[in-house]
CSV table of C-alpha atoms in Angstrom, one decimal:
chain,number,residue,atom,x,y,z
A,36,MET,CA,0.0,0.0,0.0
A,37,ASN,CA,1.2,3.5,-0.8
A,38,ALA,CA,2.7,5.1,2.3
A,39,THR,CA,1.2,8.5,1.6
A,40,VAL,CA,-2.4,7.1,1.6
A,41,PRO,CA,-3.6,6.7,5.2
A,42,ARG,CA,-4.8,3.1,5.8
A,43,PRO,CA,-8.6,2.9,6.7
A,44,ILE,CA,-9.2,2.5,10.4
A,45,ILE,CA,-11.7,-0.1,11.4
A,46,LEU,CA,-13.1,0.3,14.9
A,47,VAL,CA,-13.5,-3.2,16.4
A,48,ILE,CA,-15.7,-3.2,19.5
A,49,GLU,CA,-15.5,-6.8,20.9
A,50,ASP,CA,-15.2,-7.9,24.5
A,51,ASP,CA,-13.8,-11.4,23.6
A,52,ASP,CA,-10.1,-10.7,23.4
A,53,HIS,CA,-9.4,-13.8,21.4
A,54,ILE,CA,-12.0,-12.9,18.7
A,55,ALA,CA,-10.7,-9.3,18.6
A,56,THR,CA,-7.2,-10.6,18.1
A,57,VAL,CA,-8.3,-12.8,15.2
A,58,ILE,CA,-10.1,-10.0,13.5
A,59,GLU,CA,-7.3,-7.6,14.1
A,60,PHE,CA,-4.9,-10.0,12.4
A,61,MET,CA,-7.2,-10.4,9.4
A,62,LEU,CA,-7.6,-6.7,9.0
A,63,GLN,CA,-3.9,-6.1,9.2
A,64,ARG,CA,-3.3,-8.6,6.5
A,65,GLU,CA,-5.8,-6.7,4.3
A,66,GLY,CA,-3.9,-3.5,4.8
A,67,LEU,CA,-6.4,-2.1,7.3
A,68,VAL,CA,-5.8,-0.7,10.8
A,69,ALA,CA,-7.8,-2.1,13.7
A,70,GLU,CA,-8.6,0.1,16.7
A,71,ARG,CA,-9.8,-2.2,19.5
A,72,ILE,CA,-12.3,-1.4,22.2
A,73,ALA,CA,-13.4,-4.1,24.7
A,74,ASP,CA,-16.5,-2.6,26.3
A,75,GLY,CA,-19.6,-0.5,25.6
A,76,ARG,CA,-18.7,2.4,27.9
A,77,THR,CA,-15.3,3.0,26.4
A,78,ALA,CA,-16.9,2.6,22.9
A,79,ALA,CA,-19.6,5.2,23.8
A,80,ALA,CA,-16.9,7.7,24.9
A,81,ARG,CA,-14.9,7.0,21.7
A,82,ILE,CA,-17.9,7.6,19.5
A,83,ALA,CA,-18.7,10.8,21.4
A,84,THR,CA,-15.3,12.3,21.3
A,85,GLY,CA,-13.2,10.7,18.6
A,86,PRO,CA,-13.1,11.0,14.8
A,87,ALA,CA,-15.2,8.7,12.7
A,88,PRO,CA,-13.5,5.5,11.5
A,89,ALA,CA,-13.9,4.0,8.0
A,90,LEU,CA,-16.1,1.2,9.4
A,91,VAL,CA,-17.3,-0.2,12.7
A,92,LEU,CA,-17.3,-3.9,13.5
A,93,MET,CA,-19.3,-4.4,16.7
A,94,ASP,CA,-20.5,-7.3,18.9
A,95,ILE,CA,-24.1,-7.1,20.1
A,96,MET,CA,-23.5,-8.3,23.7
A,97,LEU,CA,-21.0,-6.0,25.4
A,98,PRO,CA,-20.3,-5.0,29.0
A,99,TYR,CA,-22.0,-1.8,30.2
A,100,ARG,CA,-23.7,-0.8,27.0
A,101,ASP,CA,-24.9,-3.2,24.3
A,102,GLY,CA,-24.5,-2.9,20.5
A,103,TYR,CA,-28.0,-1.6,20.0
A,104,GLU,CA,-27.4,1.4,22.2
A,105,LEU,CA,-24.1,2.1,20.5
A,106,VAL,CA,-25.5,1.9,16.9
A,107,GLU,CA,-28.2,4.3,18.0
A,108,GLN,CA,-25.7,6.7,19.5
A,109,LEU,CA,-23.3,6.7,16.6
A,110,ARG,CA,-26.1,7.3,14.1
A,111,GLU,CA,-26.9,10.5,16.0
A,112,GLN,CA,-23.3,11.6,16.3
A,113,PRO,CA,-22.3,14.2,13.7
A,114,GLY,CA,-19.9,12.8,11.2
A,115,TRP,CA,-20.8,9.2,12.1
A,116,GLU,CA,-24.2,9.1,10.3
A,117,ARG,CA,-22.9,7.3,7.3
A,118,VAL,CA,-20.1,5.1,8.8
A,119,PRO,CA,-20.8,1.5,7.8
A,120,VAL,CA,-21.6,-0.7,10.8
A,121,ILE,CA,-21.3,-4.5,10.8
A,122,MET,CA,-22.8,-6.3,13.8
A,123,LEU,CA,-21.3,-9.5,15.2
A,124,SER,CA,-23.8,-11.8,16.8
A,125,ALA,CA,-23.9,-15.3,18.2
A,126,LYS,CA,-26.0,-17.9,16.4
A,127,SER,CA,-28.6,-17.8,19.2
A,128,GLN,CA,-29.0,-14.1,18.8
A,129,GLU,CA,-29.8,-14.3,15.0
A,130,LYS,CA,-33.4,-13.1,15.6
A,131,ASP,CA,-32.1,-10.0,17.4
A,132,ILE,CA,-30.2,-8.9,14.4
A,133,VAL,CA,-33.4,-7.4,12.9
A,134,ARG,CA,-33.4,-5.0,15.8
A,135,ALA,CA,-29.8,-4.0,15.1
A,136,LEU,CA,-30.5,-3.4,11.5
A,137,ASP,CA,-33.6,-1.3,12.5
A,138,LYS,CA,-31.3,0.8,14.7
A,139,GLY,CA,-29.0,1.6,11.8
A,140,ALA,CA,-26.5,-1.2,11.3
A,141,ASN,CA,-25.7,-2.0,7.7
A,142,ASP,CA,-24.9,-5.7,7.9
A,143,HIS,CA,-24.3,-8.6,10.3
A,144,ILE,CA,-22.0,-11.6,10.7
A,145,VAL,CA,-22.8,-14.6,12.7
A,146,LYS,CA,-20.2,-16.0,15.1
A,147,PRO,CA,-18.4,-18.4,14.5
A,148,PHE,CA,-17.6,-16.6,11.3
A,149,GLN,CA,-15.9,-17.4,8.0
A,150,PRO,CA,-12.8,-15.1,7.6
A,151,ARG,CA,-13.3,-14.7,3.8
A,152,GLU,CA,-17.0,-13.8,4.3
A,153,LEU,CA,-16.1,-11.2,6.9
A,154,MET,CA,-13.4,-9.6,4.8
A,155,ALA,CA,-15.7,-9.6,1.7
A,156,ARG,CA,-18.4,-7.8,3.6
A,157,ILE,CA,-16.0,-5.3,5.1
A,158,GLN,CA,-14.4,-4.5,1.6
A,159,ARG,CA,-17.9,-4.2,0.0
A,160,LEU,CA,-19.0,-1.7,2.6
A,161,LEU,CA,-15.7,0.2,2.4
A,162,ARG,CA,-16.1,0.5,-1.3
A,163,SER,CA,-19.7,1.7,-1.1
A,164,GLY,CA,-18.9,4.0,1.8
A,165,GLY,CA,-21.9,2.8,3.7
B,118,MET,CA,17.1,-13.3,74.2
B,119,ARG,CA,18.1,-15.3,77.2
B,120,GLU,CA,17.0,-12.3,79.4
B,121,LEU,CA,13.7,-12.2,77.5
B,122,VAL,CA,13.1,-15.9,78.1
B,123,ALA,CA,14.1,-15.4,81.8
B,124,ALA,CA,11.7,-12.5,82.1
B,125,ALA,CA,8.9,-14.4,80.5
B,126,SER,CA,9.4,-17.3,82.9
B,127,HIS,CA,8.7,-14.9,85.8
B,128,LEU,CA,5.4,-13.8,84.2
B,129,ASP,CA,2.0,-14.8,85.3
B,130,PRO,CA,0.9,-18.1,83.6
B,131,THR,CA,-2.1,-16.3,81.9
B,132,LEU,CA,0.2,-13.7,80.5
B,133,ARG,CA,2.6,-16.4,79.3
B,134,LEU,CA,-0.2,-18.1,77.5
B,135,ALA,CA,-1.3,-14.9,75.9
B,136,LEU,CA,2.2,-14.2,74.8
B,137,LEU,CA,2.5,-17.7,73.3
B,138,VAL,CA,-0.8,-17.5,71.4
B,139,GLY,CA,0.1,-14.0,70.1
B,140,SER,CA,3.5,-15.1,68.9
B,141,SER,CA,2.0,-18.2,67.2
B,142,ALA,CA,-0.7,-16.1,65.5
B,143,LEU,CA,2.0,-13.7,64.3
B,144,LEU,CA,4.1,-16.6,63.0
B,145,LEU,CA,1.1,-18.2,61.2
B,146,SER,CA,0.2,-14.9,59.6
B,147,LEU,CA,3.8,-14.4,58.3
B,148,VAL,CA,3.8,-18.0,56.9
B,149,SER,CA,0.4,-17.4,55.2
B,150,LEU,CA,1.7,-14.1,53.8
B,151,ALA,CA,4.8,-15.8,52.4
B,152,TYR,CA,2.7,-18.6,51.0
B,153,LEU,CA,0.3,-16.1,49.3
B,154,PHE,CA,3.3,-14.2,47.9
B,155,ALA,CA,4.8,-17.4,46.5
B,156,LEU,CA,1.4,-18.3,44.9
B,157,ARG,CA,1.2,-14.8,43.3
B,158,LEU,CA,4.7,-15.1,42.0
B,159,MET,CA,3.9,-18.5,40.5
B,160,LEU,CA,0.8,-17.1,38.9
B,161,ILE,CA,2.7,-14.2,37.4
B,162,ARG,CA,5.4,-16.5,36.1
B,163,ARG,CA,2.8,-18.8,34.6
B,164,GLN,CA,0.9,-16.0,32.9
B,165,ARG,CA,4.1,-14.6,31.5
B,166,ARG,CA,5.0,-18.1,30.2
B,167,LEU,CA,1.5,-18.5,28.6
B,168,ARG,CA,1.8,-15.1,27.0
B,169,ALA,CA,5.2,-16.0,25.5
B,170,ILE,CA,3.8,-19.2,24.1
B,171,ALA,CA,0.8,-17.4,22.6
B,172,ARG,CA,3.1,-14.7,21.1
B,173,LYS,CA,5.1,-17.5,19.5
B,174,TRP,CA,2.3,-19.7,18.2
B,175,ARG,CA,-0.7,-17.5,17.6
B,176,PRO,CA,0.7,-15.7,14.5
B,177,GLN,CA,1.6,-19.1,13.0
B,178,LEU,CA,-2.0,-20.4,13.5
B,179,LEU,CA,-3.6,-17.1,12.5
B,180,ALA,CA,-1.6,-17.1,9.2
B,181,VAL,CA,-3.3,-20.4,8.4
B,182,THR,CA,-6.7,-18.8,8.9
B,183,VAL,CA,-6.0,-16.3,6.1
B,184,GLY,CA,-5.0,-19.0,3.7
B,185,GLU,CA,-1.2,-19.2,4.2
B,186,PRO,CA,0.5,-22.5,4.6
B,187,PHE,CA,1.5,-23.5,8.1
B,188,ALA,CA,5.1,-22.3,8.6
B,189,GLY,CA,5.6,-23.0,12.3
B,190,PRO,CA,7.9,-25.6,13.7
B,191,ARG,CA,6.8,-29.2,13.1
B,192,ARG,CA,7.7,-30.2,16.7
B,193,VAL,CA,6.1,-28.4,19.6
B,194,PRO,CA,8.2,-28.4,22.8
B,195,VAL,CA,6.5,-30.6,25.4
B,196,GLY,CA,6.0,-27.7,27.8
B,197,GLU,CA,4.2,-25.7,25.2
B,198,ARG,CA,1.8,-28.3,23.8
B,199,GLN,CA,-1.1,-27.8,26.2
B,200,GLU,CA,-1.2,-24.1,25.5
B,201,VAL,CA,-0.9,-24.6,21.7
B,202,VAL,CA,-3.8,-27.0,21.8
B,203,HIS,CA,-5.8,-24.5,23.8
B,204,LEU,CA,-5.0,-21.7,21.3
B,205,TRP,CA,-5.9,-24.0,18.4
B,206,ASN,CA,-9.2,-25.0,20.1
B,207,LYS,CA,-10.2,-21.4,20.6
B,208,LEU,CA,-9.5,-20.6,16.9
B,209,GLN,CA,-11.6,-23.6,15.9
B,210,ALA,CA,-14.5,-22.4,18.0
B,211,SER,CA,-14.3,-18.8,16.6
B,212,LEU,CA,-14.3,-19.7,12.9
B,213,ARG,CA,-16.2,-21.8,10.5
B,214,GLY,CA,-15.9,-22.9,6.9
B,215,ASP,CA,-12.9,-24.4,5.0
B,216,VAL,CA,-10.5,-22.6,7.4
B,217,LYS,CA,-11.2,-25.4,9.9
B,218,ASP,CA,-9.8,-27.9,7.5
B,219,ARG,CA,-6.6,-25.8,7.2
B,220,LEU,CA,-6.3,-25.6,10.9
B,221,ASN,CA,-6.7,-29.4,11.2
B,222,SER,CA,-4.0,-29.8,8.6
B,223,ALA,CA,-1.7,-27.5,10.7
B,224,PHE,CA,-2.5,-29.5,13.8
B,225,ARG,CA,-1.6,-32.7,12.1
B,226,GLN,CA,1.7,-31.2,10.9
B,227,MET,CA,2.5,-30.4,14.5
B,228,SER,CA,1.8,-34.1,15.4
B,229,LEU,CA,-0.4,-33.1,18.3
B,230,GLU,CA,-3.1,-35.8,17.9
B,231,ALA,CA,-1.0,-38.4,19.7
B,232,ASP,CA,-0.7,-36.1,22.7
B,233,CYS,CA,-4.4,-35.5,22.7
B,234,ARG,CA,-5.2,-39.2,22.6
B,235,ARG,CA,-2.8,-39.8,25.5
B,236,TRP,CA,-4.4,-36.8,27.4
B,237,LEU,CA,-7.8,-38.5,27.3
B,238,ARG,CA,-6.5,-40.6,30.2
B,239,ALA,CA,-4.9,-37.7,32.0
B,240,ARG,CA,-5.7,-37.1,35.7
B,241,ASN,CA,-5.8,-33.4,35.1
B,242,PRO,CA,-9.4,-32.7,34.0
B,243,TRP,CA,-8.4,-29.5,32.1
B,244,ARG,CA,-6.0,-31.5,30.0
B,245,ARG,CA,-8.6,-34.1,29.3
B,246,LEU,CA,-11.1,-31.4,28.2
B,247,LEU,CA,-8.6,-29.9,25.9
B,248,ALA,CA,-8.0,-33.3,24.3
B,249,ILE,CA,-11.7,-34.1,23.9
B,250,VAL,CA,-12.4,-30.7,22.3
B,251,ALA,CA,-9.4,-31.0,20.0
B,252,LEU,CA,-10.2,-34.5,18.9
B,253,GLY,CA,-13.8,-33.4,18.2
B,254,HIS,CA,-12.6,-30.6,15.9
B,255,LEU,CA,-10.4,-33.1,14.1
B,256,ALA,CA,-13.4,-35.4,13.7
B,257,ASP,CA,-11.4,-38.5,12.9
B,258,PRO,CA,-13.8,-41.5,12.9
B,259,GLY,CA,-10.9,-43.6,14.4
B,260,ASP,CA,-11.3,-41.6,17.6
B,261,TRP,CA,-14.9,-42.7,18.2
B,262,PRO,CA,-13.9,-45.7,20.3
B,263,ARG,CA,-11.6,-43.5,22.5
B,264,LEU,CA,-14.2,-40.8,23.0
B,265,ARG,CA,-17.4,-42.9,23.4
B,266,PRO,CA,-16.6,-44.2,26.9
B,267,LEU,CA,-16.2,-40.6,28.1
B,268,LEU,CA,-19.9,-40.0,27.3
B,269,ASP,CA,-20.6,-42.1,30.4
B,270,ALA,CA,-18.0,-40.2,32.5
B,271,PRO,CA,-19.4,-39.1,35.9
B,272,HIS,CA,-18.1,-35.5,35.5
B,273,PRO,CA,-20.8,-33.6,33.5
B,274,TYR,CA,-18.4,-31.3,31.7
B,275,ILE,CA,-16.2,-34.2,30.5
B,276,SER,CA,-19.2,-36.1,29.4
B,277,ILE,CA,-21.0,-33.3,27.6
B,278,SER,CA,-17.7,-32.3,25.9
B,279,ALA,CA,-17.3,-35.8,24.8
B,280,LEU,CA,-20.9,-35.6,23.3
B,281,ARG,CA,-20.0,-32.5,21.4
B,282,ALA,CA,-16.9,-34.2,20.0
B,283,LEU,CA,-18.8,-37.3,19.1
B,284,MET,CA,-21.5,-35.2,17.4
B,285,ARG,CA,-18.8,-33.9,15.1
B,286,ILE,CA,-17.6,-37.4,14.2
B,287,ALA,CA,-20.8,-39.3,13.7
B,288,PRO,CA,-23.8,-37.0,14.6
B,289,MET,CA,-26.7,-39.5,14.1
B,290,ARG,CA,-25.0,-42.2,16.2
B,291,ALA,CA,-23.9,-39.7,18.9
B,292,ALA,CA,-27.4,-38.1,19.1
B,293,SER,CA,-29.0,-41.6,19.5
B,294,ASP,CA,-26.5,-42.5,22.3
B,295,ALA,CA,-27.1,-39.1,24.0
B,296,LEU,CA,-30.8,-39.5,23.9
B,297,ALA,CA,-30.6,-42.9,25.4
B,298,LEU,CA,-28.6,-41.6,28.3
B,299,LEU,CA,-30.9,-38.5,28.9
B,300,GLU,CA,-33.0,-40.2,31.6
B,301,HIS,CA,-29.9,-40.6,33.8
B,302,ARG,CA,-28.1,-37.3,33.0
B,303,SER,CA,-29.9,-34.6,34.8
B,304,ASP,CA,-26.5,-33.0,35.3
B,305,TRP,CA,-25.9,-32.2,31.6
B,306,PRO,CA,-26.1,-28.4,31.1
B,307,ARG,CA,-29.3,-28.0,29.0
B,308,GLY,CA,-27.9,-25.1,26.9
B,309,THR,CA,-24.8,-27.0,25.9
B,310,LEU,CA,-26.9,-30.1,25.0
B,311,LEU,CA,-29.1,-27.9,22.8
B,312,VAL,CA,-26.0,-26.4,21.1
B,313,ALA,CA,-24.6,-29.8,20.4
B,314,PHE,CA,-27.8,-30.8,18.7
B,315,GLN,CA,-28.1,-27.5,16.8
B,316,GLU,CA,-24.5,-27.8,15.6
B,317,ALA,CA,-25.1,-31.3,14.3
B,318,GLY,CA,-27.9,-29.9,12.0
B,319,ILE,CA,-31.5,-30.7,11.4
B,320,ASP,CA,-30.8,-33.6,8.9
B,321,GLN,CA,-28.6,-35.4,11.4
B,322,VAL,CA,-30.8,-35.2,14.5
B,323,THR,CA,-34.3,-35.6,13.2
B,324,GLN,CA,-34.3,-39.4,12.8
B,325,PRO,CA,-32.7,-40.1,16.2
B,326,LEU,CA,-35.2,-37.7,17.8
B,327,ALA,CA,-38.1,-39.5,16.0
B,328,ASP,CA,-36.9,-42.9,17.2
B,329,TRP,CA,-36.4,-41.6,20.8
B,330,LEU,CA,-39.8,-39.9,20.8
B,331,ALA,CA,-41.4,-43.2,20.0
B,332,SER,CA,-39.8,-45.1,22.9
B,333,ALA,CA,-38.8,-42.6,25.6
B,334,ASN,CA,-40.3,-42.7,29.1
B,335,ASP,CA,-42.0,-39.6,30.6
B,336,GLU,CA,-38.9,-38.6,32.7
B,337,ALA,CA,-36.6,-38.6,29.7
B,338,LEU,CA,-39.3,-36.8,27.6
B,339,ILE,CA,-39.5,-34.0,30.1
B,340,ARG,CA,-35.8,-33.6,30.0
B,341,GLY,CA,-35.3,-33.9,26.3
B,342,MET,CA,-38.4,-31.9,25.1
B,343,PRO,CA,-36.4,-28.7,24.2
B,344,LEU,CA,-34.2,-30.8,21.9
B,345,LEU,CA,-37.1,-31.5,19.6
B,346,GLN,CA,-36.9,-27.9,18.3
B,347,THR,CA,-33.6,-28.8,16.7
B,348,GLY,CA,-35.3,-31.5,14.5
B,349,ASP,CA,-37.6,-31.2,11.5
B,350,LEU,CA,-41.0,-30.9,13.2
B,351,THR,CA,-42.9,-32.0,10.1
B,352,ARG,CA,-41.1,-35.4,10.4
B,353,LEU,CA,-41.7,-35.5,14.2
B,354,GLU,CA,-45.4,-34.7,13.9
B,355,THR,CA,-46.8,-38.3,14.3
B,356,PRO,CA,-44.9,-39.1,17.6
B,357,LEU,CA,-45.6,-35.5,18.8
B,358,LEU,CA,-49.3,-36.0,18.4
B,359,ARG,CA,-49.2,-39.1,20.6
B,360,LEU,CA,-48.0,-36.9,23.4
B,361,LEU,CA,-51.1,-34.7,23.4
B,362,ARG,CA,-53.1,-37.0,25.6
B,363,ARG,CA,-54.6,-36.0,28.9
B,364,GLU,CA,-53.0,-38.9,30.8
B,365,ARG,CA,-49.4,-37.7,30.0
B,366,PRO,CA,-47.5,-35.6,32.5
B,367,VAL,CA,-48.2,-31.9,32.4
B,368,ASP,CA,-44.7,-31.0,31.3
B,369,VAL,CA,-44.8,-33.4,28.4
B,370,ILE,CA,-48.2,-32.2,27.1
B,371,ALA,CA,-47.2,-28.5,27.5
B,372,GLY,CA,-43.8,-29.2,25.8
B,373,ALA,CA,-45.5,-30.9,22.9
B,374,LEU,CA,-48.0,-28.1,22.6
B,375,LYS,CA,-45.2,-25.6,22.2
B,376,LEU,CA,-44.0,-27.4,19.2
B,377,VAL,CA,-47.0,-28.6,17.3
B,378,GLU,CA,-47.6,-26.8,14.0
B,379,SER,CA,-49.8,-29.2,12.1
B,380,PRO,CA,-53.6,-28.7,11.7
B,381,HIS,CA,-53.9,-32.4,12.3
B,382,ALA,CA,-53.3,-31.6,16.0
B,383,LEU,CA,-56.3,-29.2,16.2
B,384,PRO,CA,-58.9,-31.6,17.7
B,385,GLN,CA,-56.4,-32.6,20.5
B,386,ILE,CA,-55.3,-29.0,21.1
B,387,ARG,CA,-59.0,-27.9,21.4
B,388,GLY,CA,-59.6,-30.7,23.9
B,389,LEU,CA,-56.7,-29.6,26.0
B,390,CYS,CA,-58.1,-26.1,26.5
B,391,THR,CA,-60.1,-27.5,29.5
B,392,HIS,CA,-57.1,-29.4,31.0
B,393,PRO,CA,-57.0,-28.9,34.8
B,394,ALA,CA,-53.3,-27.7,34.6
B,395,TRP,CA,-52.9,-24.0,33.7
B,396,GLU,CA,-49.6,-24.8,32.0
B,397,VAL,CA,-51.4,-27.0,29.5
B,398,ARG,CA,-54.3,-24.5,28.9
B,399,THR,CA,-51.7,-21.7,28.4
B,400,GLN,CA,-49.9,-23.6,25.7
B,401,ALA,CA,-53.1,-24.8,24.1
B,402,ALA,CA,-54.2,-21.2,23.8
B,403,ALA,CA,-50.8,-20.2,22.3
B,404,ALA,CA,-51.0,-23.2,19.9
B,405,LEU,CA,-54.5,-22.1,18.7
B,406,GLY,CA,-53.0,-18.7,18.1
B,407,ARG,CA,-50.4,-20.2,15.8
B,408,MET,CA,-53.0,-22.3,13.9
B,409,ARG,CA,-55.1,-19.1,13.2
B,410,GLN,CA,-58.5,-20.9,12.7
B,411,ALA,CA,-61.5,-18.5,12.8
B,412,GLU,CA,-63.7,-21.2,14.4
B,413,ASP,CA,-61.6,-21.2,17.5
B,414,ARG,CA,-62.8,-17.7,18.4
B,415,TYR,CA,-65.5,-19.0,20.8
B,416,LEU,CA,-63.0,-21.3,22.6
B,417,LEU,CA,-60.5,-18.5,23.0
B,418,ARG,CA,-63.2,-16.1,24.2
B,419,ALA,CA,-64.0,-18.6,27.0
B,420,LEU,CA,-60.3,-18.8,27.9
B,421,LEU,CA,-60.2,-15.0,28.4
B,422,ALA,CA,-62.1,-15.6,31.6
B,423,ASP,CA,-59.8,-18.3,32.9
B,424,ARG,CA,-58.7,-18.1,36.5
B,425,ASN,CA,-55.0,-18.0,35.5
B,426,TRP,CA,-53.5,-14.8,34.2
B,427,TRP,CA,-51.2,-16.6,31.7
B,428,VAL,CA,-54.0,-18.5,30.1
B,429,ARG,CA,-56.0,-15.3,29.8
B,430,TYR,CA,-53.0,-13.5,28.3
B,431,ARG,CA,-52.2,-16.2,25.7
B,432,ALA,CA,-55.9,-16.5,24.8
B,433,ALA,CA,-56.1,-12.8,24.2
B,434,GLU,CA,-52.9,-12.8,22.1
B,435,ALA,CA,-54.3,-15.8,20.1
B,436,LEU,CA,-57.6,-14.1,19.6
B,437,LEU,CA,-55.9,-11.1,18.1
B,438,ARG,CA,-53.9,-13.4,15.7
B,439,LEU,CA,-57.1,-14.9,14.2
B,440,PRO,CA,-58.0,-13.9,10.6
B,441,ASP,CA,-59.9,-10.6,10.5
B,442,SER,CA,-58.9,-9.4,13.9
B,443,GLY,CA,-58.9,-5.7,13.2
B,444,ALA,CA,-60.0,-3.0,15.5
B,445,ALA,CA,-63.7,-3.4,14.6
B,446,VAL,CA,-63.7,-7.1,15.5
B,447,VAL,CA,-61.8,-6.5,18.8
B,448,TYR,CA,-64.5,-3.9,19.8
B,449,ASP,CA,-67.1,-6.4,18.9
B,450,GLU,CA,-65.4,-9.1,21.0
B,451,PHE,CA,-65.0,-6.6,23.8
B,452,SER,CA,-68.7,-5.7,23.8
B,453,ARG,CA,-69.5,-9.4,24.2
B,454,LEU,CA,-67.4,-9.9,27.4
B,455,ASP,CA,-69.1,-9.7,30.8
B,456,ASP,CA,-66.1,-10.8,32.8
B,457,ARG,CA,-63.9,-7.9,34.1
B,458,TYR,CA,-60.7,-9.9,33.9
B,459,ALA,CA,-61.4,-10.9,30.3
B,460,ARG,CA,-62.0,-7.3,29.3
B,461,ASP,CA,-58.8,-6.2,31.0
B,462,ILE,CA,-56.6,-8.8,29.4
B,463,LEU,CA,-58.1,-8.2,25.9
B,464,ARG,CA,-57.5,-4.4,26.4
B,465,GLN,CA,-53.9,-5.1,27.4
B,466,ALA,CA,-53.1,-7.5,24.5
B,467,ALA,CA,-54.8,-5.1,22.0
B,468,ALA,CA,-52.8,-2.2,23.3
B,469,GLU,CA,-49.5,-4.2,23.0
B,470,GLN,CA,-50.3,-4.8,19.4
B,471,GLY,CA,-50.9,-1.1,18.7
B,472,LEU,CA,-54.7,-1.3,18.2
B,473,PRO,CA,-56.4,2.0,19.0
B,474,MET,CA,-58.1,1.3,22.4
B,475,GLU,CA,-59.5,4.8,23.1
B,476,ALA,CA,-63.0,3.8,21.8
B,477,LEU,CA,-63.3,0.9,24.2
B,478,PRO,CA,-65.5,1.5,27.2
C-alpha cells in the first residue's frame, strides 16, 4: 500500500479478546488498521469524542452498553451518520439482528464466522462508503 | 534473648499463655503471607510463560486462517503443547468454513493428535477437556472408540464435551446415544446439550429424535423436550401428536403443545383447553393462536375468563392473531365480554399490538 495514503481505520468493538485478536490480524493482512475497544462504555466515549473511522465492527453483547445502544448513539453523532456498521452476533442471537438493522446497522455476521466472508463484507462496505 | 526468656518465665501463667498465642498467630500470619506471595509469583510467572507461548504460536496459527501454509515448527516443545492445543481449540471455536480444515492440517503437521489421545486418560481434567475438544474438531472416525466411553463419565463437563466431540464425528449415532442416556443425565447443562444438537444440523438429528420420541419414558421426555426444536418438526409430527393426551404428565403435554404446527393436531389442542393444569391450557391457547382458525374464536373467548393470568393473556394474544382481527372485530369481542378480567386482558393485548383502544368502554 502507498505510504502516503492513510490506511482505513476499522473500529473493532468486541469484548472477547481472542476474537478481537483474530479480527485484528485479518484486518492487518488486508492493509487495514484495527482500533480495538473491549466494552460498551469506552466505545460510547470514543464515539462521542473521537473521529469517525472508516467502518465499525461491533459485537451485540458488550459490557456496560450493548451494541443496539451504540448503533443508535453513533447514528446521532455528527460525522458518524454514514459510517458502515457490521454487527457480530452469536448464532442464538440471530433473531435479534433485525433490531440492530432497524437501529441503523448495515450488515451482520454470525459467530463463529468465515474469515473470507467477513473480509468480503468489510471490503464491500468500504467500497460503497456505507 | 536469654534475658527475654528469663523475664517471660517470671510472668503470670495467663500472660505467658497470651504471649504464646500471640506469637503463634504472628508466625502463622507471616507464613500465610509468604505462601500467598509465593502463589502470586507462581501465577505471574505462569501467565508470563503462557503469553510468551501465545506470542510464539498465535501468528503461525492465524496465518493459516487467512490461507497461508503453516510455517511453524513441526515439533512443539513438550511444555508448550497444552497451550498450543488451547489456542488452536479457541480458533476452531471462533471460525467456520474451510478454514477449519486448514487448521486441522496444521494440527496434524505439528503431530499433536498423539498427545491429545494420551491426554484422554490424564488425571488433570483441564488437559482431558482440551484433548476431547481438539479430537472433536479433528473429527477422525478412528477416535470414536476412544471418546465414546467418556460420554458415560461421571463428570458432567467431561461427558457433555465428549458428546459435542462425538457429534462432530458421527452425529446421528452420537445423538441416539445421548438421547438414550438422557434419563440418567440430569447433570448435563441444557444449553450445551441444545447447542450440540443444533451444531449437528437438522438432517442429522431428526431421525434419532423421532426414534427416541417413539420409545422414551416420561422422565426422559420432560428432560429432552427442548431438543425437539432442533429437528424437522414435520417429520416429528406423528410421535408428537401421541404426546397430546390428557393422561401424559403436564410438562410433556405443555412441551409438545409448544412445538405442534400441524392442523392435524387441532382436535387434541382444542380438547386440552379444558385441562386442569394451567400450563397446558396456556400452551393450548398459544397453539391455537399459531393455527389461526377462525372457528376457535369461541373457545379462546371462553379462555379469556380463565382463573389463571397466563391462560387469559395467551388466549387474548391468540384471539388477536385470528384472521380478520382488526379494531372493529376487537371492539365487537370486547362488547360481548361480561367478565372484568377478560375485558382487562383483551384491552392489554390489543394495546400491546398497537390497536387503538380509546374507543373501548
